[in-house]
Amino acid sequence: MTDDHALLERVLTEADPARTPRDAKPDPAAERTRDRIIRTASKPRPQRRRALGWASGIAMAAAAVVVAVAVLVPQGAAVAGSPAPLDFAAGEGTAETLDTAQATLSATPGPADPERVVRSATWGLDINGSTGATKVVPQLNTLRWEPDLSGRMVSVRGVPYDPTDASANVGAEISSSGEVVVDLPIEPGQFSTPVPDVFGDSREDVSAALMAFGMPSDPTGSEVVAAATSVLEQWTLTNAQESQVLDILADADGVEALGTTADRLGRQAAGLRVITTDGAASDVVLLSLDTGRIIGVERTNLVANDLIAGGAIISYTMWDVDEDLVR
């Protein structure tokens, strides 16, 4: 077993919020997820790879803890419940939404340089493999890494709640329980990233970073979002870099404006939707109305399967999370 494999197993075992029996066989989706993680962890750091929506290497292992509970359930288990989708009010069109966000980015303060620190909130589904009973399990994460590819990943368990509880799906319901479920030191050279060095804020610099995370040269909106999501799981970008990401998204096909909403931390945001290349899911990108920054991506399942209904929300990641919340 390689070091990365052992670390992945340790992280999943220590965090394991699911109630699925440990000897339950994974379903095909879980097997694909397992095989993808193993392939990624086994390879040397690539110059370019297809982004899969989660940070690579050791950071991916830690970030995948919450997601794992949504897929590592026995085949044939009851279909899981899901939190209610965000409620959008009418707003600007796609081009106007992006223009407004870029104008806000240029008028508000942000990091002076891209930072190797990411604070995020994620959640997954805790599914009882026997009864199908489901809880939403939030997780608050802080990733710090250094130029020598060392670092630390700390995850704090949020307070679980019933996905059918409407009041628990709005406002600042993702709150810390204070329970540290992952505290993972990363030794020098262990952190895996296709972009280890600080990069600039020109269109060329930002495009190169996105392409290193899997974006093709002529991307769809979904491919831009997938690569940007992977970048944001490892880097906190400057406002100028975020603006370049939005500029690249503006040039891509398949981006639909949804209007305005409040995210699950109560922050006001504009929404953009893209459909994944395989048509199996859609991603909603949330742009802060206060800062213009990308503050969240929510994924919805579009194709029903044995575990998850069509239209069910299957993951949610938020960035620019209050530092006090993730402590």
Coordinates of C-alpha atoms in Angstrom, one line a residue, residues 82-286:
S82 CA -31.7 15.8 -0.2
P83 CA -31.8 19.4 1.1
A84 CA -34.1 21.8 -0.7
P85 CA -32.6 23.7 -3.6
L86 CA -31.8 27.4 -3.3
D87 CA -34.7 29.7 -4.1
F88 CA -33.7 32.3 -6.8
A89 CA -35.5 35.6 -7.5
A90 CA -35.4 37.1 -11.0
G91 CA -32.2 39.0 -11.8
E92 CA -29.9 40.0 -14.6
G93 CA -29.1 37.9 -17.7
T94 CA -25.9 35.9 -18.0
A95 CA -23.7 38.6 -19.5
E96 CA -25.0 41.3 -17.1
T97 CA -24.5 39.0 -14.1
L98 CA -20.8 38.4 -15.0
D99 CA -20.3 42.1 -15.8
T100 CA -21.7 43.2 -12.4
A101 CA -19.5 40.6 -10.6
Q102 CA -16.4 41.9 -12.4
A103 CA -17.3 45.5 -11.6
T104 CA -17.7 44.6 -7.9
L105 CA -14.4 42.7 -7.9
S106 CA -12.6 45.8 -9.2
A107 CA -14.2 48.0 -6.5
T108 CA -13.7 45.8 -3.4
P109 CA -10.5 44.7 -1.6
G110 CA -9.1 41.2 -1.9
P111 CA -5.9 39.2 -1.4
A112 CA -2.8 41.0 -2.7
D113 CA -1.4 37.7 -4.0
P114 CA -2.9 34.3 -4.5
E115 CA -2.7 32.4 -1.2
R116 CA -2.1 28.7 -0.4
V117 CA -4.9 28.8 2.2
V118 CA -8.4 27.7 1.6
R119 CA -11.3 27.8 4.0
S120 CA -14.4 26.0 2.9
A121 CA -17.7 24.5 4.0
T122 CA -18.9 21.3 2.5
W123 CA -21.6 18.7 3.3
G124 CA -22.6 15.2 2.4
L125 CA -25.4 12.8 3.2
D126 CA -25.2 10.4 6.2
I127 CA -27.3 7.5 4.9
N128 CA -28.4 4.6 7.1
G129 CA -27.9 1.6 4.8
S130 CA -30.7 -0.4 6.4
T131 CA -33.4 2.2 6.7
G132 CA -32.5 4.8 4.2
A133 CA -32.7 7.5 7.0
T134 CA -30.7 10.5 6.0
K135 CA -28.9 13.4 7.7
V136 CA -27.0 16.2 6.2
V137 CA -23.5 16.3 7.6
P138 CA -21.8 19.6 7.2
Q139 CA -18.0 19.9 7.4
L140 CA -15.8 23.0 7.8
N141 CA -12.3 22.7 6.3
T142 CA -9.1 24.7 6.5
L143 CA -6.3 23.7 4.1
R144 CA -2.8 25.4 4.4
W145 CA 0.1 24.3 2.3
E146 CA 3.6 25.6 1.6
P147 CA 5.9 25.9 -1.4
D148 CA 7.7 22.8 -0.3
L149 CA 4.4 20.9 -0.7
S150 CA 3.9 20.4 3.1
G151 CA 0.9 21.6 4.9
R152 CA -2.1 20.7 7.1
M153 CA -5.7 19.9 6.5
V154 CA -8.2 20.4 9.4
S155 CA -11.9 19.5 9.2
V156 CA -14.4 20.3 11.9
R157 CA -17.7 18.4 11.9
G158 CA -20.8 20.7 11.5
V159 CA -24.1 20.1 13.3
P160 CA -26.1 17.5 11.3
Y161 CA -29.7 18.2 10.4
D162 CA -32.7 16.6 8.7
P163 CA -32.6 17.3 4.9
T164 CA -36.5 17.5 5.0
D165 CA -36.4 20.3 7.6
A166 CA -37.1 23.4 5.5
S167 CA -35.9 25.8 8.2
A168 CA -32.6 24.0 8.3
N169 CA -31.9 24.6 4.7
V170 CA -31.8 28.4 4.8
G171 CA -29.7 30.9 6.6
A172 CA -26.6 30.1 8.6
E173 CA -27.5 26.5 9.3
I174 CA -24.0 25.2 8.6
S175 CA -22.5 25.7 12.0
S176 CA -19.5 24.2 13.8
S177 CA -19.9 21.4 16.4
G178 CA -16.4 21.9 17.6
E179 CA -15.5 18.3 16.9
V180 CA -12.3 17.9 14.8
V181 CA -12.8 14.9 12.5
V182 CA -9.6 15.4 10.4
D183 CA -6.3 16.8 11.5
L184 CA -4.0 15.7 8.7
P185 CA -0.3 16.9 8.6
I186 CA 1.1 16.9 5.1
E187 CA 4.8 16.2 5.0
P188 CA 7.1 18.1 2.5
G189 CA 6.5 16.8 -1.0
Q190 CA 3.3 15.0 -0.2
F191 CA 0.8 17.7 -1.3
S192 CA -0.2 17.0 -4.9
T193 CA -1.0 19.9 -7.2
P194 CA -0.5 20.7 -10.9
V195 CA 0.1 24.4 -10.0
P196 CA 2.6 24.5 -7.2
D197 CA 3.9 28.1 -7.9
V198 CA 2.2 31.5 -7.5
F199 CA 0.9 32.6 -10.8
G200 CA -0.1 36.0 -12.3
D201 CA -3.4 37.7 -13.0
S202 CA -3.3 38.0 -16.8
R203 CA -5.7 36.1 -19.0
E204 CA -2.8 33.9 -20.1
D205 CA -1.7 33.1 -16.5
V206 CA -5.2 32.3 -15.3
S207 CA -6.0 30.2 -18.4
A208 CA -2.8 28.2 -17.9
A209 CA -3.7 27.5 -14.3
L210 CA -7.2 26.3 -15.3
M211 CA -5.8 24.2 -18.1
A212 CA -3.4 22.6 -15.6
F213 CA -6.4 21.5 -13.7
G214 CA -8.0 20.0 -16.7
M215 CA -9.8 22.8 -18.7
P216 CA -9.5 22.2 -22.5
S217 CA -8.4 25.0 -24.8
D218 CA -12.0 25.6 -26.0
P219 CA -14.0 24.9 -22.9
T220 CA -17.7 24.7 -22.3
G221 CA -19.1 26.5 -19.3
S222 CA -19.2 23.3 -17.3
E223 CA -15.5 22.6 -18.1
V224 CA -14.5 26.1 -16.9
V225 CA -16.5 25.6 -13.7
A226 CA -14.9 22.1 -13.0
A227 CA -11.4 23.5 -13.4
A228 CA -12.2 26.6 -11.4
T229 CA -13.6 24.5 -8.6
S230 CA -10.4 22.5 -8.4
V231 CA -8.3 25.6 -8.4
L232 CA -10.4 27.1 -5.6
E233 CA -9.9 24.0 -3.5
Q234 CA -6.2 24.7 -3.4
W235 CA -5.8 28.5 -3.9
T236 CA -7.5 31.6 -2.6
L237 CA -7.3 33.9 -5.7
T238 CA -6.9 37.6 -6.0
N239 CA -9.8 39.6 -7.2
A240 CA -8.1 40.2 -10.5
Q241 CA -7.6 36.4 -11.0
E242 CA -11.3 35.8 -10.1
S243 CA -12.3 38.4 -12.7
Q244 CA -10.2 36.5 -15.3
V245 CA -12.0 33.3 -14.4
L246 CA -15.3 35.0 -15.0
D247 CA -14.1 36.5 -18.2
I248 CA -13.2 32.9 -19.4
L249 CA -16.6 31.7 -18.3
A250 CA -18.3 34.6 -20.2
D251 CA -16.7 33.3 -23.4
A252 CA -17.9 29.7 -22.9
D253 CA -21.2 28.2 -24.0
G254 CA -23.9 26.7 -21.8
V255 CA -24.0 29.3 -19.0
E256 CA -27.4 30.3 -17.7
A257 CA -28.2 33.1 -15.2
L258 CA -30.6 32.1 -12.4
G259 CA -31.1 35.4 -10.6
T260 CA -30.3 36.1 -6.9
T261 CA -30.5 34.1 -3.7
A262 CA -29.1 33.7 -0.2
D263 CA -26.6 30.8 0.1
R264 CA -26.6 28.4 3.0
L265 CA -24.5 30.8 5.1
G266 CA -27.0 33.6 4.4
R267 CA -24.8 35.5 2.0
Q268 CA -26.5 37.3 -0.9
A269 CA -25.4 35.9 -4.3
A270 CA -26.1 35.7 -8.0
G271 CA -26.4 32.3 -9.5
L272 CA -25.2 30.8 -12.8
R273 CA -26.0 27.3 -13.9
V274 CA -24.0 24.9 -16.2
I275 CA -24.8 21.3 -17.2
T276 CA -22.0 18.7 -17.0
T277 CA -20.6 17.3 -20.2
D278 CA -22.3 14.0 -19.7
G279 CA -25.6 15.5 -18.8
A280 CA -25.8 13.7 -15.5
A281 CA -25.6 16.8 -13.3
S282 CA -25.8 20.5 -13.2
D283 CA -23.6 22.9 -11.2
V284 CA -24.8 26.3 -9.8
V285 CA -22.0 28.8 -9.3
L286 CA -22.7 31.5 -6.7

